[in-house]
PDB file of C-alpha atoms in Angstrom:
ATOM      1  CA  MET A   1      -1.335  -0.506  44.407  1.00 89.00           C
ATOM      2  CA  ALA A   2      -2.468  -4.270  44.772  1.00 95.00           C
ATOM      3  CA  ARG A   3      -3.431  -5.782  41.587  1.00 97.00           C
ATOM      4  CA  ILE A   4      -6.899  -7.888  42.130  1.00 98.00           C
ATOM      5  CA  ALA A   5      -8.109 -10.738  40.252  1.00 98.00           C
ATOM      6  CA  LEU A   6     -11.851 -11.739  40.112  1.00 98.00           C
ATOM      7  CA  GLY A   7     -13.876 -14.570  38.619  1.00 97.00           C
ATOM      8  CA  ILE A   8     -18.010 -13.118  37.863  1.00 98.00           C
ATOM      9  CA  GLU A   9     -20.836 -15.274  36.860  1.00 97.00           C
ATOM     10  CA  TYR A  10     -23.341 -13.440  34.699  1.00 97.00           C
ATOM     11  CA  ASP A  11     -26.597 -13.840  32.947  1.00 97.00           C
ATOM     12  CA  GLY A  12     -26.386 -11.695  29.321  1.00 96.00           C
ATOM     13  CA  THR A  13     -30.073 -11.258  28.625  1.00 96.00           C
ATOM     14  CA  ASP A  14     -30.383  -8.010  30.037  1.00 95.00           C
ATOM     15  CA  PHE A  15     -27.553  -6.569  29.080  1.00 96.00           C
ATOM     16  CA  ARG A  16     -25.873  -5.364  25.882  1.00 94.00           C
ATOM     17  CA  GLY A  17     -22.466  -6.545  25.949  1.00 92.00           C
ATOM     18  CA  TRP A  18     -19.649  -6.629  28.466  1.00 94.00           C
ATOM     19  CA  GLN A  19     -17.837  -3.713  27.467  1.00 92.00           C
ATOM     20  CA  THR A  20     -19.006  -0.425  28.469  1.00 88.00           C
ATOM     21  CA  GLN A  21     -20.517   1.743  26.062  1.00 87.00           C
ATOM     22  CA  GLN A  22     -22.472   5.098  26.325  1.00 84.00           C
ATOM     23  CA  PRO A  23     -24.552   6.275  29.010  1.00 85.00           C
ATOM     24  CA  GLY A  24     -28.230   4.496  29.238  1.00 85.00           C
ATOM     25  CA  VAL A  25     -26.634   1.336  27.916  1.00 93.00           C
ATOM     26  CA  ARG A  26     -27.006  -1.509  30.384  1.00 95.00           C
ATOM     27  CA  THR A  27     -23.475  -3.698  30.551  1.00 96.00           C
ATOM     28  CA  VAL A  28     -21.683  -5.738  32.864  1.00 97.00           C
ATOM     29  CA  GLN A  29     -18.427  -3.878  32.729  1.00 97.00           C
ATOM     30  CA  GLU A  30     -20.493  -1.054  33.696  1.00 96.00           C
ATOM     31  CA  CYS A  31     -22.244  -2.669  36.534  1.00 97.00           C
ATOM     32  CA  LEU A  32     -19.130  -4.476  37.973  1.00 98.00           C
ATOM     33  CA  GLU A  33     -16.864  -1.535  37.884  1.00 97.00           C
ATOM     34  CA  ALA A  34     -19.883   0.597  39.932  1.00 97.00           C
ATOM     35  CA  ALA A  35     -20.222  -2.008  42.711  1.00 98.00           C
ATOM     36  CA  LEU A  36     -16.026  -2.313  42.899  1.00 98.00           C
ATOM     37  CA  SER A  37     -15.807   1.204  42.869  1.00 97.00           C
ATOM     38  CA  LYS A  38     -17.989   1.358  46.355  1.00 97.00           C
ATOM     39  CA  VAL A  39     -16.611  -0.699  48.011  1.00 97.00           C
ATOM     40  CA  ALA A  40     -12.646   0.532  47.481  1.00 96.00           C
ATOM     41  CA  ASN A  41     -14.661   3.740  47.934  1.00 96.00           C
ATOM     42  CA  HIS A  42     -12.947   5.203  44.956  1.00 96.00           C
ATOM     43  CA  GLN A  43     -12.638   5.030  40.711  1.00 96.00           C
ATOM     44  CA  VAL A  44     -12.389   1.130  39.943  1.00 97.00           C
ATOM     45  CA  ALA A  45     -11.582   0.355  36.069  1.00 97.00           C
ATOM     46  CA  VAL A  46     -11.181  -3.519  35.211  1.00 98.00           C
ATOM     47  CA  VAL A  47     -10.077  -5.557  32.534  1.00 97.00           C
ATOM     48  CA  CYS A  48     -11.489  -8.572  31.373  1.00 97.00           C
ATOM     49  CA  ALA A  49     -10.462 -11.579  29.793  1.00 96.00           C
ATOM     50  CA  GLY A  50     -12.809 -11.466  26.930  1.00 92.00           C
ATOM     51  CA  ARG A  51     -15.335  -9.655  25.922  1.00 92.00           C
ATOM     52  CA  THR A  52     -18.735 -11.131  25.513  1.00 95.00           C
ATOM     53  CA  ASP A  53     -21.740  -9.562  23.477  1.00 93.00           C
ATOM     54  CA  ALA A  54     -24.951  -8.613  24.244  1.00 94.00           C
ATOM     55  CA  GLY A  55     -27.234 -11.715  25.141  1.00 95.00           C
ATOM     56  CA  VAL A  56     -24.207 -13.964  26.012  1.00 97.00           C
ATOM     57  CA  HIS A  57     -23.476 -15.180  29.448  1.00 97.00           C
ATOM     58  CA  GLY A  58     -20.377 -15.937  31.092  1.00 97.00           C
ATOM     59  CA  THR A  59     -19.379 -18.335  34.428  1.00 95.00           C
ATOM     60  CA  GLY A  60     -16.326 -18.305  33.816  1.00 95.00           C
ATOM     61  CA  GLN A  61     -14.897 -14.638  32.926  1.00 97.00           C
ATOM     62  CA  VAL A  62     -12.123 -13.592  34.945  1.00 98.00           C
ATOM     63  CA  VAL A  63     -11.351  -9.526  35.641  1.00 98.00           C
ATOM     64  CA  HIS A  64      -8.734  -7.771  37.080  1.00 98.00           C
ATOM     65  CA  PHE A  65      -8.198  -4.362  38.325  1.00 98.00           C
ATOM     66  CA  ASP A  66      -5.457  -2.341  40.760  1.00 97.00           C
ATOM     67  CA  SER A  67      -6.868  -0.714  44.445  1.00 97.00           C
ATOM     68  CA  ASP A  68      -5.049   1.030  46.971  1.00 95.00           C
ATOM     69  CA  ALA A  69      -7.741   0.423  49.398  1.00 95.00           C
ATOM     70  CA  PRO A  70      -7.298  -2.306  52.657  1.00 93.00           C
ATOM     71  CA  ARG A  71      -9.754  -5.012  51.723  1.00 95.00           C
ATOM     72  CA  GLU A  72      -9.812  -8.365  52.630  1.00 95.00           C
ATOM     73  CA  MET A  73     -10.611 -10.449  49.565  1.00 97.00           C
ATOM     74  CA  LYS A  74     -13.977 -11.295  51.299  1.00 96.00           C
ATOM     75  CA  SER A  75     -14.701  -7.801  52.105  1.00 96.00           C
ATOM     76  CA  TRP A  76     -14.356  -7.318  47.773  1.00 97.00           C
ATOM     77  CA  ILE A  77     -16.445 -10.443  46.838  1.00 98.00           C
ATOM     78  CA  MET A  78     -19.450  -9.532  49.547  1.00 97.00           C
ATOM     79  CA  GLY A  79     -19.136  -6.086  49.065  1.00 97.00           C
ATOM     80  CA  ALA A  80     -19.885  -6.338  45.515  1.00 97.00           C
ATOM     81  CA  ASN A  81     -22.395  -8.711  45.310  1.00 98.00           C
ATOM     82  CA  THR A  82     -24.090  -6.431  47.905  1.00 97.00           C
ATOM     83  CA  ASN A  83     -23.934  -3.936  45.167  1.00 97.00           C
ATOM     84  CA  LEU A  84     -24.259  -5.595  41.936  1.00 98.00           C
ATOM     85  CA  PRO A  85     -27.353  -6.566  40.710  1.00 97.00           C
ATOM     86  CA  ARG A  86     -28.828 -10.413  40.468  1.00 96.00           C
ATOM     87  CA  ASP A  87     -27.857 -10.832  37.355  1.00 96.00           C
ATOM     88  CA  VAL A  88     -24.141 -10.377  37.898  1.00 98.00           C
ATOM     89  CA  THR A  89     -22.147 -12.088  41.074  1.00 97.00           C
ATOM     90  CA  VAL A  90     -18.603 -12.397  41.732  1.00 98.00           C
ATOM     91  CA  ARG A  91     -17.005 -15.937  42.371  1.00 97.00           C
ATOM     92  CA  TRP A  92     -14.249 -15.357  44.307  1.00 97.00           C
ATOM     93  CA  ALA A  93     -10.899 -12.817  45.110  1.00 98.00           C
ATOM     94  CA  VAL A  94      -7.393 -13.467  45.394  1.00 98.00           C
ATOM     95  CA  PRO A  95      -4.672 -11.342  44.949  1.00 97.00           C
ATOM     96  CA  VAL A  96      -2.153 -11.197  42.152  1.00 97.00           C
ATOM     97  CA  GLU A  97       1.199 -10.125  40.978  1.00 96.00           C
ATOM     98  CA  ASP A  98       1.803  -7.129  39.121  1.00 96.00           C
ATOM     99  CA  ALA A  99       2.653  -9.507  36.137  1.00 97.00           C
ATOM    100  CA  PHE A 100      -0.721 -10.725  35.549  1.00 98.00           C
ATOM    101  CA  HIS A 101      -3.090  -9.297  33.226  1.00 98.00           C
ATOM    102  CA  ALA A 102      -6.359 -10.724  32.709  1.00 98.00           C
ATOM    103  CA  ARG A 103      -6.405 -10.781  28.999  1.00 96.00           C
ATOM    104  CA  PHE A 104      -2.638 -10.942  28.154  1.00 97.00           C
ATOM    105  CA  SER A 105      -1.959 -13.670  30.807  1.00 98.00           C
ATOM    106  CA  ALA A 106      -4.286 -16.090  29.843  1.00 97.00           C
ATOM    107  CA  VAL A 107      -3.454 -19.181  27.398  1.00 97.00           C
ATOM    108  CA  SER A 108      -6.553 -19.943  26.110  1.00 97.00           C
ATOM    109  CA  ARG A 109     -10.286 -19.766  26.506  1.00 97.00           C
ATOM    110  CA  ARG A 110     -13.395 -22.237  26.611  1.00 97.00           C
ATOM    111  CA  TYR A 111     -16.902 -21.603  25.457  1.00 97.00           C
ATOM    112  CA  ARG A 112     -19.910 -23.631  25.593  1.00 97.00           C
ATOM    113  CA  TYR A 113     -23.027 -23.541  23.945  1.00 98.00           C
ATOM    114  CA  VAL A 114     -25.980 -24.961  24.730  1.00 97.00           C
ATOM    115  CA  ILE A 115     -29.029 -25.929  22.693  1.00 97.00           C
ATOM    116  CA  TYR A 116     -32.586 -27.380  23.217  1.00 96.00           C
ATOM    117  CA  ASN A 117     -33.155 -29.793  20.846  1.00 96.00           C
ATOM    118  CA  HIS A 118     -36.969 -30.292  20.173  1.00 96.00           C
ATOM    119  CA  ALA A 119     -39.824 -29.790  18.763  1.00 96.00           C
ATOM    120  CA  ARG A 120     -41.221 -27.256  20.941  1.00 96.00           C
ATOM    121  CA  PRO A 121     -39.657 -24.413  22.181  1.00 95.00           C
ATOM    122  CA  PRO A 122     -38.667 -24.518  26.277  1.00 94.00           C
ATOM    123  CA  ALA A 123     -40.545 -21.501  28.359  1.00 94.00           C
ATOM    124  CA  LEU A 124     -38.592 -21.427  31.437  1.00 91.00           C
ATOM    125  CA  TYR A 125     -34.942 -21.561  30.320  1.00 90.00           C
ATOM    126  CA  ARG A 126     -35.926 -19.603  26.628  1.00 91.00           C
ATOM    127  CA  ASN A 127     -32.392 -17.371  27.484  1.00 94.00           C
ATOM    128  CA  GLN A 128     -30.321 -19.951  28.610  1.00 94.00           C
ATOM    129  CA  VAL A 129     -30.176 -22.546  25.755  1.00 96.00           C
ATOM    130  CA  THR A 130     -31.084 -22.152  21.567  1.00 97.00           C
ATOM    131  CA  TRP A 131     -33.599 -23.621  20.637  1.00 97.00           C
ATOM    132  CA  ASN A 132     -33.496 -25.984  17.300  1.00 97.00           C
ATOM    133  CA  TYR A 133     -36.307 -28.017  16.398  1.00 96.00           C
ATOM    134  CA  ARG A 134     -35.110 -30.074  13.998  1.00 96.00           C
ATOM    135  CA  PRO A 135     -33.638 -33.532  15.027  1.00 96.00           C
ATOM    136  CA  LEU A 136     -29.861 -33.134  15.200  1.00 98.00           C
ATOM    137  CA  ASP A 137     -27.568 -35.489  13.847  1.00 97.00           C
ATOM    138  CA  VAL A 138     -24.943 -35.566  16.117  1.00 97.00           C
ATOM    139  CA  ALA A 139     -22.687 -37.866  14.726  1.00 97.00           C
ATOM    140  CA  ALA A 140     -22.992 -35.881  11.848  1.00 98.00           C
ATOM    141  CA  MET A 141     -21.674 -32.794  13.720  1.00 98.00           C
ATOM    142  CA  ARG A 142     -19.532 -34.281  15.477  1.00 98.00           C
ATOM    143  CA  GLU A 143     -17.965 -35.698  12.289  1.00 98.00           C
ATOM    144  CA  ALA A 144     -18.266 -31.898  10.837  1.00 98.00           C
ATOM    145  CA  ALA A 145     -16.604 -30.357  13.745  1.00 98.00           C
ATOM    146  CA  ALA A 146     -13.678 -32.337  13.643  1.00 98.00           C
ATOM    147  CA  HIS A 147     -12.571 -30.137  10.578  1.00 98.00           C
ATOM    148  CA  LEU A 148     -11.924 -27.213  12.529  1.00 98.00           C
ATOM    149  CA  VAL A 149      -9.531 -28.848  15.144  1.00 98.00           C
ATOM    150  CA  GLY A 150      -6.214 -27.675  14.974  1.00 98.00           C
ATOM    151  CA  ALA A 151      -4.482 -24.132  13.924  1.00 98.00           C
ATOM    152  CA  HIS A 152      -6.470 -22.634  11.081  1.00 98.00           C
ATOM    153  CA  ASP A 153      -7.563 -19.126   9.154  1.00 98.00           C
ATOM    154  CA  PHE A 154     -11.058 -18.902  10.655  1.00 98.00           C
ATOM    155  CA  THR A 155     -11.864 -15.722   8.633  1.00 97.00           C
ATOM    156  CA  ALA A 156     -15.004 -17.906   7.371  1.00 97.00           C
ATOM    157  CA  TYR A 157     -16.228 -17.847  11.082  1.00 98.00           C
ATOM    158  CA  ARG A 158     -15.445 -14.725  11.853  1.00 96.00           C
ATOM    159  CA  SER A 159     -17.867 -11.748  11.896  1.00 94.00           C
ATOM    160  CA  VAL A 160     -17.616  -9.130   9.311  1.00 91.00           C
ATOM    161  CA  HIS A 161     -17.204  -6.371  12.312  1.00 91.00           C
ATOM    162  CA  CYS A 162     -14.261  -8.178  13.975  1.00 91.00           C
ATOM    163  CA  GLN A 163     -11.654  -6.125  14.783  1.00 89.00           C
ATOM    164  CA  ALA A 164      -9.281  -8.571  15.630  1.00 91.00           C
ATOM    165  CA  LYS A 165      -5.450  -8.196  13.993  1.00 93.00           C
ATOM    166  CA  SER A 166      -5.302 -11.399  12.754  1.00 95.00           C
ATOM    167  CA  PRO A 167      -8.385 -14.686  11.550  1.00 96.00           C
ATOM    168  CA  LEU A 168      -5.364 -17.449  12.790  1.00 97.00           C
ATOM    169  CA  LYS A 169      -6.305 -19.404  15.539  1.00 98.00           C
ATOM    170  CA  THR A 170      -5.792 -22.591  17.162  1.00 98.00           C
ATOM    171  CA  MET A 171      -8.668 -24.746  18.122  1.00 98.00           C
ATOM    172  CA  HIS A 172      -7.470 -27.499  20.597  1.00 98.00           C
ATOM    173  CA  SER A 173     -10.741 -28.993  20.636  1.00 98.00           C
ATOM    174  CA  LEU A 174     -14.469 -28.685  19.659  1.00 98.00           C
ATOM    175  CA  THR A 175     -16.676 -31.261  21.163  1.00 96.00           C
ATOM    176  CA  LEU A 176     -20.752 -31.885  21.147  1.00 96.00           C
ATOM    177  CA  TYR A 177     -22.052 -33.376  24.974  1.00 94.00           C
ATOM    178  CA  GLU A 178     -25.258 -35.297  24.446  1.00 92.00           C
ATOM    179  CA  HIS A 179     -27.700 -35.096  27.208  1.00 90.00           C
ATOM    180  CA  GLY A 180     -31.256 -36.274  26.434  1.00 90.00           C
ATOM    181  CA  LYS A 181     -32.660 -33.325  24.665  1.00 93.00           C
ATOM    182  CA  VAL A 182     -30.110 -30.587  25.287  1.00 94.00           C
ATOM    183  CA  LEU A 183     -26.310 -30.055  23.066  1.00 96.00           C
ATOM    184  CA  VAL A 184     -23.599 -28.973  24.824  1.00 96.00           C
ATOM    185  CA  LEU A 185     -21.072 -27.722  21.796  1.00 97.00           C
ATOM    186  CA  GLU A 186     -17.722 -26.817  24.077  1.00 97.00           C
ATOM    187  CA  ALA A 187     -14.877 -25.097  22.034  1.00 98.00           C
ATOM    188  CA  HIS A 188     -11.176 -24.609  23.557  1.00 98.00           C
ATOM    189  CA  ALA A 189      -9.193 -22.238  21.819  1.00 98.00           C
ATOM    190  CA  ASN A 190      -5.960 -20.285  22.251  1.00 97.00           C
ATOM    191  CA  ALA A 191      -8.594 -17.010  21.402  1.00 95.00           C
ATOM    192  CA  PHE A 192     -12.089 -16.884  19.717  1.00 97.00           C
ATOM    193  CA  LEU A 193     -13.051 -13.867  16.594  1.00 96.00           C
ATOM    194  CA  MET A 194     -16.233 -12.116  16.826  1.00 95.00           C
ATOM    195  CA  HIS A 195     -18.683 -14.827  16.769  1.00 96.00           C
ATOM    196  CA  MET A 196     -16.064 -17.409  16.241  1.00 97.00           C
ATOM    197  CA  VAL A 197     -18.663 -19.913  18.653  1.00 98.00           C
ATOM    198  CA  ARG A 198     -22.203 -18.827  17.309  1.00 97.00           C
ATOM    199  CA  ASN A 199     -20.752 -19.308  13.147  1.00 98.00           C
ATOM    200  CA  ILE A 200     -19.624 -22.519  14.016  1.00 98.00           C
ATOM    201  CA  ALA A 201     -22.763 -23.561  16.295  1.00 98.00           C
ATOM    202  CA  GLY A 202     -24.310 -22.148  13.244  1.00 98.00           C
ATOM    203  CA  VAL A 203     -23.172 -24.463  10.760  1.00 98.00           C
ATOM    204  CA  LEU A 204     -22.919 -27.407  12.534  1.00 98.00           C
ATOM    205  CA  MET A 205     -26.781 -27.386  13.199  1.00 98.00           C
ATOM    206  CA  SER A 206     -27.037 -26.634   9.754  1.00 98.00           C
ATOM    207  CA  VAL A 207     -25.369 -29.748   9.466  1.00 98.00           C
ATOM    208  CA  GLY A 208     -27.071 -31.883  12.158  1.00 98.00           C
ATOM    209  CA  ALA A 209     -30.616 -30.548  10.584  1.00 97.00           C
ATOM    210  CA  GLY A 210     -29.536 -32.386   7.588  1.00 97.00           C
ATOM    211  CA  LYS A 211     -28.875 -29.076   5.063  1.00 97.00           C
ATOM    212  CA  LYS A 212     -25.360 -29.878   4.757  1.00 97.00           C
ATOM    213  CA  PRO A 213     -23.295 -32.976   4.822  1.00 97.00           C
ATOM    214  CA  SER A 214     -20.518 -32.886   7.168  1.00 97.00           C
ATOM    215  CA  CYS A 215     -17.439 -31.942   4.999  1.00 98.00           C
ATOM    216  CA  TRP A 216     -18.964 -28.227   4.244  1.00 98.00           C
ATOM    217  CA  ALA A 217     -17.433 -27.208   7.586  1.00 98.00           C
ATOM    218  CA  LYS A 218     -13.921 -27.422   5.931  1.00 98.00           C
ATOM    219  CA  GLU A 219     -15.380 -26.089   2.761  1.00 97.00           C
ATOM    220  CA  VAL A 220     -16.834 -23.028   4.481  1.00 97.00           C
ATOM    221  CA  LEU A 221     -13.188 -22.769   6.698  1.00 98.00           C
ATOM    222  CA  GLU A 222     -11.476 -23.429   3.496  1.00 97.00           C
ATOM    223  CA  GLY A 223     -12.895 -20.631   1.938  1.00 96.00           C
ATOM    224  CA  ARG A 224     -12.619 -17.734   3.711  1.00 96.00           C
ATOM    225  CA  ASP A 225     -15.825 -16.112   2.770  1.00 95.00           C
ATOM    226  CA  ARG A 226     -18.170 -15.354   5.758  1.00 95.00           C
ATOM    227  CA  ARG A 227     -21.208 -14.785   3.162  1.00 93.00           C
ATOM    228  CA  LYS A 228     -20.444 -18.776   2.182  1.00 94.00           C
ATOM    229  CA  GLY A 229     -21.278 -20.017   6.098  1.00 94.00           C
ATOM    230  CA  ALA A 230     -24.676 -20.821   7.847  1.00 95.00           C
ATOM    231  CA  ALA A 231     -26.653 -17.638   9.859  1.00 95.00           C
ATOM    232  CA  THR A 232     -25.383 -16.696  13.071  1.00 96.00           C
ATOM    233  CA  ALA A 233     -26.767 -18.805  15.845  1.00 97.00           C
ATOM    234  CA  PRO A 234     -28.881 -16.811  18.653  1.00 96.00           C
ATOM    235  CA  PRO A 235     -26.426 -15.899  21.500  1.00 96.00           C
ATOM    236  CA  PHE A 236     -28.598 -16.607  24.179  1.00 91.00           C
ATOM    237  CA  GLY A 237     -27.379 -20.586  24.254  1.00 94.00           C
ATOM    238  CA  LEU A 238     -23.403 -19.162  24.447  1.00 97.00           C
ATOM    239  CA  TYR A 239     -21.635 -19.208  27.671  1.00 97.00           C
ATOM    240  CA  LEU A 240     -17.731 -17.898  28.483  1.00 97.00           C
ATOM    241  CA  VAL A 241     -17.003 -20.499  30.760  1.00 96.00           C
ATOM    242  CA  GLN A 242     -13.022 -21.039  31.136  1.00 96.00           C
ATOM    243  CA  ILE A 243      -9.951 -18.367  30.552  1.00 97.00           C
ATOM    244  CA  GLU A 244      -6.790 -20.691  31.394  1.00 97.00           C
ATOM    245  CA  TYR A 245      -3.787 -19.325  32.677  1.00 98.00           C
ATOM    246  CA  PRO A 246      -0.131 -20.138  33.373  1.00 97.00           C
ATOM    247  CA  ASP A 247      -0.176 -22.562  37.171  1.00 95.00           C
ATOM    248  CA  ARG A 248       2.139 -19.893  38.369  1.00 95.00           C
ATOM    249  CA  PHE A 249      -0.756 -17.351  38.868  1.00 96.00           C
ATOM    250  CA  ALA A 250      -2.615 -20.425  41.236  1.00 93.00           C
ATOM    251  CA  LEU A 251      -6.106 -18.792  39.902  1.00 97.00           C
ATOM    252  CA  PRO A 252      -9.443 -20.630  41.431  1.00 95.00           C
ATOM    253  CA  LYS A 253     -10.369 -23.339  39.908  1.00 90.00           C
ATOM    254  CA  ASP A 254     -14.173 -23.698  39.670  1.00 86.00           C
ATOM    255  CA  ALA A 255     -16.847 -25.872  37.895  1.00 86.00           C
ATOM    256  CA  LEU A 256     -17.009 -24.559  34.167  1.00 88.00           C
ATOM    257  CA  GLY A 257     -21.148 -24.165  34.180  1.00 84.00           C
ATOM    258  CA  PRO A 258     -23.506 -23.480  33.086  1.00 88.00           C
ATOM    259  CA  LEU A 259     -24.168 -24.605  36.893  1.00 77.00           C
ATOM    260  CA  TRP A 260     -27.761 -26.502  35.736  1.00 77.00           C
ATOM    261  CA  LEU A 261     -25.938 -28.990  33.482  1.00 81.00           C
ATOM    262  CA  PRO A 262     -25.414 -32.508  34.432  1.00 73.00           C
ATOM    263  CA  ASP A 263     -22.646 -33.185  37.657  1.00 66.00           C
ATOM    264  CA  ASP A 264     -20.644 -35.039  35.129  1.00 66.00           C
ATOM    265  CA  LEU A 265     -19.902 -32.020  32.680  1.00 69.00           C
ATOM    266  CA  GLN A 266     -19.298 -29.704  35.932  1.00 61.00           C
ATOM    267  CA  ALA A 267     -15.937 -31.042  36.514  1.00 56.00           C
TER     268      ALA A 267
END
């Protein structure tokens, strides 16, 4: 049996999330496993680095699977893409050692939350960005974001349905990029809780709109009460853009995405 890692990109608009659910519910995992099983000529089960919710996109998802089918890496890529729907793509495939695990070998994750800050909603990118019609004070949002960097108990920023054993996570960086009417919130942490980025985005947008002061982000964090935070931001603007692993696994390094963002955010 050989272990193979894949880099996956998907538009989450028409999926009920990553993880396979009951029959008739469309998920990314279900589509990917069906496509890979046709290429392998046996049933394939994949393990992902991080499950995403309904409507959330991925440009840097990583999975692994085991197969004894004698296939070249380009055959896994081309064969899978031939059998996948247009809203899922295999971007790369590499053989990895048996010790590699898409989830447990990861040392950090990176998400991007894209906000379109304009008086009128977008038509063409309505499912790829979150629209906020109120003018946002980016400086105030950056000041608020700074309170969340470091090792903290993120109970107040997790979903009440989150099943993670511990709310303690380390936020390596929380950065806001501004390009005209587009704001990109980039969150880099060792791991994330359910709805954590969307709840952070909700708090920062409330601060940016002038509803709350910048220190409110810290007050919410220290209060450890989800009910005291902002409403969970919509899923449409959220992207899983990168999973980082130890260098010894030598996985490909791809553009962070989404690919329609300016070039200086694609490194």
